[in-house]
Coordinates of C-alpha atoms in Angstrom, one line a residue:
M1 CA 0.0 0.0 0.0
D2 CA 1.3 3.5 -0.9
I3 CA 2.2 5.6 2.2
I4 CA 1.9 9.2 2.8
K5 CA 5.1 11.2 2.6
D6 CA 6.1 14.7 3.7
R7 CA 7.7 17.3 1.5
R8 CA 11.2 15.7 2.3
G9 CA 10.0 12.3 1.1
R10 CA 9.8 10.8 4.6
G11 CA 6.9 8.2 5.2
I12 CA 4.2 9.0 7.7
D13 CA 1.5 6.5 8.7
I14 CA -1.8 8.1 9.4
S15 CA -4.6 6.1 11.0
I16 CA -8.2 7.3 11.5
Y17 CA -10.3 6.0 14.4
G18 CA -14.2 6.2 14.7
A19 CA -16.4 6.0 17.7
A20 CA -16.9 2.4 17.2
G21 CA -14.4 1.3 14.8
G22 CA -11.0 1.7 13.2
P23 CA -8.2 2.2 12.7
V24 CA -8.5 2.9 9.0
A25 CA -5.3 3.8 7.2
L26 CA -5.4 7.2 5.4
T27 CA -3.9 6.7 1.9
P28 CA -2.3 9.4 -0.2
A29 CA -5.5 9.2 -2.5
G30 CA -7.7 9.5 0.6
L31 CA -5.8 12.5 1.8
E32 CA -5.8 14.2 -1.6
A33 CA -9.6 13.7 -1.8
A34 CA -10.1 15.1 1.6
L35 CA -8.1 18.2 0.9
R36 CA -9.8 18.7 -2.5
V37 CA -13.2 18.6 -0.7
K38 CA -12.0 21.1 1.9
H39 CA -10.8 23.5 -0.9
A40 CA -13.9 23.0 -3.2
L41 CA -16.3 23.8 -0.3
P42 CA -14.9 26.8 1.6
G43 CA -16.7 27.6 4.8
K44 CA -18.9 24.4 4.7
P45 CA -17.8 22.3 7.7
V46 CA -21.0 20.2 7.8
L47 CA -20.5 19.1 4.2
W48 CA -16.8 18.6 4.8
A49 CA -17.7 16.1 7.6
R50 CA -20.1 14.2 5.5
A51 CA -17.7 14.0 2.6
F52 CA -14.8 12.8 4.8
E53 CA -17.1 10.1 6.4
K54 CA -17.7 8.8 2.9
I55 CA -14.1 8.8 1.9
L56 CA -12.9 7.2 5.1
G57 CA -15.9 4.8 5.7
L58 CA -16.4 6.1 9.2
A59 CA -16.9 9.4 11.1
P60 CA -13.4 10.4 12.5
V61 CA -13.0 11.0 16.2
K62 CA -9.3 10.5 16.6
M63 CA -6.2 10.6 14.4
G64 CA -2.9 8.7 15.0
L65 CA 0.3 9.5 13.1
R66 CA 3.6 7.4 13.2
L67 CA 6.4 9.6 12.1
W68 CA 9.6 8.5 10.1
N69 CA 11.5 8.5 13.5
G70 CA 9.1 5.9 14.9
K71 CA 7.3 8.4 17.3
K72 CA 3.6 8.4 17.5
I73 CA 1.3 11.2 18.2
F74 CA -2.5 11.3 18.5
F75 CA -5.1 14.0 18.1
L76 CA -8.8 14.2 18.8
V77 CA -10.5 15.1 15.6
P78 CA -12.5 18.4 16.1
D79 CA -15.9 19.2 14.5
D80 CA -14.0 21.3 11.9
T81 CA -12.6 18.2 10.1
G82 CA -11.6 20.1 6.9
N83 CA -9.5 22.7 8.6
F84 CA -8.0 20.0 10.9
I85 CA -6.9 17.8 8.0
S86 CA -5.6 20.9 6.3
T87 CA -3.6 21.8 9.4
I88 CA -2.1 18.4 9.6
D89 CA -1.1 18.8 5.9
D90 CA 0.5 22.2 6.4
I91 CA 2.2 21.7 9.8
I92 CA 3.4 18.1 9.5
L93 CA 3.3 17.0 5.9
R94 CA 4.5 20.3 4.4
D95 CA 6.7 21.1 7.5
Q96 CA 5.3 24.7 7.4
Y97 CA 7.6 25.9 10.2
N98 CA 10.9 24.0 9.2
A99 CA 10.7 22.0 12.4
G100 CA 13.9 20.0 11.8
V101 CA 15.9 22.3 14.1
L102 CA 13.8 21.8 17.1
R103 CA 15.5 18.8 18.7
G104 CA 16.9 19.8 22.2
R105 CA 15.6 23.3 22.0
T106 CA 13.1 25.2 24.2
L107 CA 10.4 26.7 22.1
V108 CA 7.3 28.9 22.2
D109 CA 4.2 28.0 20.2
A110 CA 2.3 31.4 20.0
G111 CA -1.2 30.5 18.8
A112 CA -1.1 26.8 19.7
N113 CA -4.7 26.2 18.8
I114 CA -5.3 22.4 19.6
G115 CA -1.6 21.5 19.7
V116 CA -0.7 20.2 16.3
F117 CA 2.7 22.0 16.1
S118 CA 3.4 21.6 19.9
L119 CA 2.9 17.8 19.7
Y120 CA 5.0 17.5 16.5
A121 CA 7.8 19.4 18.1
Y122 CA 7.4 17.0 21.2
A123 CA 7.7 14.0 18.8
L124 CA 10.8 15.6 17.1
G125 CA 12.6 15.9 20.5
A126 CA 12.2 19.4 21.7
K127 CA 13.4 20.0 25.1
K128 CA 10.5 22.1 26.5
I129 CA 7.4 23.7 24.9
Y130 CA 5.4 26.6 26.0
A131 CA 2.1 26.5 24.2
F132 CA -0.1 29.7 24.4
E133 CA -3.7 29.6 23.4
P134 CA -6.2 32.2 24.6
V135 CA -9.6 30.8 23.6
R136 CA -10.8 28.6 26.5
E137 CA -12.7 26.1 24.2
T138 CA -9.8 25.6 22.0
F139 CA -7.5 25.5 25.0
E140 CA -9.6 22.6 26.5
I141 CA -9.0 20.5 23.3
L142 CA -5.4 21.3 23.5
R143 CA -5.2 20.1 27.1
Q144 CA -7.1 16.8 26.0
N145 CA -4.5 16.3 23.2
L146 CA -1.6 16.8 25.6
A147 CA -3.2 14.2 28.1
L148 CA -3.9 11.8 25.2
N149 CA -0.1 11.9 24.4
R150 CA 1.0 12.1 28.1
A151 CA 3.0 15.1 27.0
G152 CA 2.3 17.4 30.0
C153 CA 5.9 16.8 31.2
K154 CA 7.3 18.7 28.2
I155 CA 4.5 20.8 27.0
E156 CA 3.3 23.6 29.4
A157 CA -0.1 24.9 28.1
V158 CA -0.9 28.4 29.0
N159 CA -4.5 30.0 28.6
I160 CA -3.4 33.5 27.7
A161 CA -2.8 35.8 24.6
L162 CA 0.7 37.0 24.0
G163 CA 1.1 40.7 23.1
E164 CA 3.2 43.8 23.4
K165 CA 2.1 45.0 26.8
A166 CA 0.3 43.5 29.9
G167 CA -3.5 44.0 30.0
S168 CA -6.6 42.8 28.4
A169 CA -8.3 42.9 25.0
E170 CA -11.5 41.8 23.2
I171 CA -10.9 38.7 21.2
M172 CA -13.2 37.4 18.4
Y173 CA -13.5 33.6 18.3
Q174 CA -15.0 30.6 16.8
T175 CA -16.0 27.6 19.1
R176 CA -16.5 25.2 16.2
G177 CA -13.7 22.7 15.7
E178 CA -10.3 24.2 15.9
G179 CA -11.6 27.6 16.6
S180 CA -9.9 30.6 14.8
A181 CA -9.6 33.7 16.9
M182 CA -8.2 37.2 16.5
I183 CA -7.8 40.4 18.6
P184 CA -8.7 43.4 16.4
C185 CA -5.8 45.8 16.1
G186 CA -6.6 47.9 13.1
G187 CA -6.9 47.0 9.4
E188 CA -8.6 44.1 7.7
V189 CA -7.7 40.6 8.9
N190 CA -8.9 37.2 7.8
R191 CA -11.5 38.4 5.1
G192 CA -14.4 36.0 4.9
V193 CA -14.0 34.4 8.4
T194 CA -17.1 34.7 10.5
Y195 CA -16.7 34.6 14.4
S196 CA -19.3 33.1 16.8
G197 CA -18.6 35.4 19.8
R198 CA -16.4 38.0 21.6
R199 CA -14.9 38.1 25.1
K200 CA -12.2 39.7 27.1
V201 CA -8.8 37.9 27.4
R202 CA -5.7 38.5 29.3
I203 CA -2.6 39.6 27.4
A204 CA 1.0 39.4 28.5
P205 CA 4.3 40.1 26.8
L206 CA 6.5 37.0 26.4
D207 CA 9.4 38.8 28.2
A208 CA 7.3 38.9 31.3
L209 CA 6.4 35.2 31.2
I210 CA 9.7 33.4 30.4
K211 CA 13.2 34.3 31.7
G212 CA 15.3 31.4 30.4
K213 CA 16.7 30.7 27.0
I214 CA 14.3 30.2 24.1
G215 CA 15.7 28.5 21.0
F216 CA 12.6 28.8 18.6
I217 CA 9.4 30.9 18.4
K218 CA 6.5 29.9 16.3
M219 CA 3.8 32.6 15.7
D220 CA 0.4 32.1 14.1
V221 CA -1.8 34.7 15.9
E222 CA -4.1 36.0 13.2
G223 CA -2.6 39.4 12.4
Y224 CA -1.2 40.1 15.9
E225 CA 2.3 38.9 15.0
K226 CA 3.9 42.4 15.2
K227 CA 2.5 42.9 18.9
V228 CA 3.9 39.5 19.9
L229 CA 7.3 40.3 18.4
L230 CA 7.5 43.5 20.3
G231 CA 6.5 41.8 23.5
A232 CA 9.3 39.4 23.0
A233 CA 11.9 41.9 22.1
G234 CA 14.1 41.2 25.2
I235 CA 14.2 37.5 24.5
I236 CA 14.9 38.0 20.8
K237 CA 17.7 40.5 21.5
K238 CA 19.4 38.3 24.2
Y239 CA 19.1 34.8 22.6
K240 CA 18.3 35.2 18.8
P241 CA 15.9 32.3 18.7
V242 CA 14.8 31.0 15.3
L243 CA 11.4 32.8 14.5
S244 CA 8.8 31.2 12.2
L245 CA 5.9 33.4 11.8
S246 CA 2.7 33.7 9.6
A247 CA 3.1 36.2 6.8
Y248 CA -0.4 36.2 5.3
H249 CA -3.0 37.7 7.8
R250 CA -2.6 41.3 6.9
K251 CA -2.0 43.0 3.6
N252 CA 1.2 44.7 4.7
D253 CA 2.7 41.8 6.7
K254 CA 5.2 40.9 4.0
K255 CA 6.7 44.4 4.5
E256 CA 6.1 45.2 8.1
L257 CA 7.1 41.9 9.9
P258 CA 10.6 41.7 8.4
R259 CA 11.1 45.3 9.4
T260 CA 9.9 44.7 12.9
V261 CA 12.4 41.7 13.4
L262 CA 15.3 43.6 12.0
R263 CA 14.6 46.6 14.3
I264 CA 14.7 44.3 17.3
R265 CA 17.9 42.5 16.1
G266 CA 19.5 43.5 12.8
D267 CA 21.6 40.2 12.2
Y268 CA 18.7 38.0 11.3
K269 CA 18.6 36.3 7.8
I270 CA 14.9 36.2 6.7
S271 CA 13.5 34.0 4.1
L272 CA 9.9 33.6 2.9
N273 CA 8.6 30.0 2.8
T274 CA 5.8 29.3 0.4
F275 CA 5.5 25.5 0.5
A276 CA 2.4 25.7 2.8
E277 CA 0.7 29.0 4.1
H278 CA 3.3 31.8 3.7
D279 CA 5.7 32.2 6.6
F280 CA 8.9 34.1 7.5
Y281 CA 11.7 32.1 8.6
C282 CA 14.2 34.2 10.6
E283 CA 17.6 32.7 11.7

């Protein structure tokens, strides 16, 4: 049977579990069909779920991955099946954040969502992971995924939003599935996304939360990347961690974010990765 491979040609076994059955192996053809459905029906999660059930032969409730290094990680499948499978494709199969450098490093996952990147980093041998997720419903799924993998010893989940200064702000959020969320801070962000609610969340700068050495910072914070960078300026100046940050939420991100990084520390080399969602890789 054909196996799924990441963009570097390394084999990854993906198994899908249903409430009363499984596992069923996800094939390359099944993955391609699932992603095609997701892209053909934007914003239609109920139709995605029906299509994936037909493709897989069961309604997915859990996914297991065995990586090329033999490590296994598991995820609860959220209601928003299409975005979840797309996230697995981007972060793990396309290796969106160039995670090969993570072994032995302490890292920050800003915008951890349900923990896909954090658990991938855990499986790749990261020393310690600080996973920040402000939306409590999404944070609860994150906690469940950490428990499912017995990863609490290495991954510290924190229910807070990172930003430039300590305080609070209103966040717009989705509670369905993986739960996209954003803190409005001027300009248009995430056109076409609808949110189910608003609430106040606590904000803190990374510099106030972590005092030790950080070797890698991943950011996907829905247009709030500049604020998070400024709140981590002390860590960035002192330790020069690798930075991997989203570059597509705001129209001017591709100009403004590199300038912000270089104002904080001018010796970064910055490249734009385009093999998944666009991200700046700063080293």
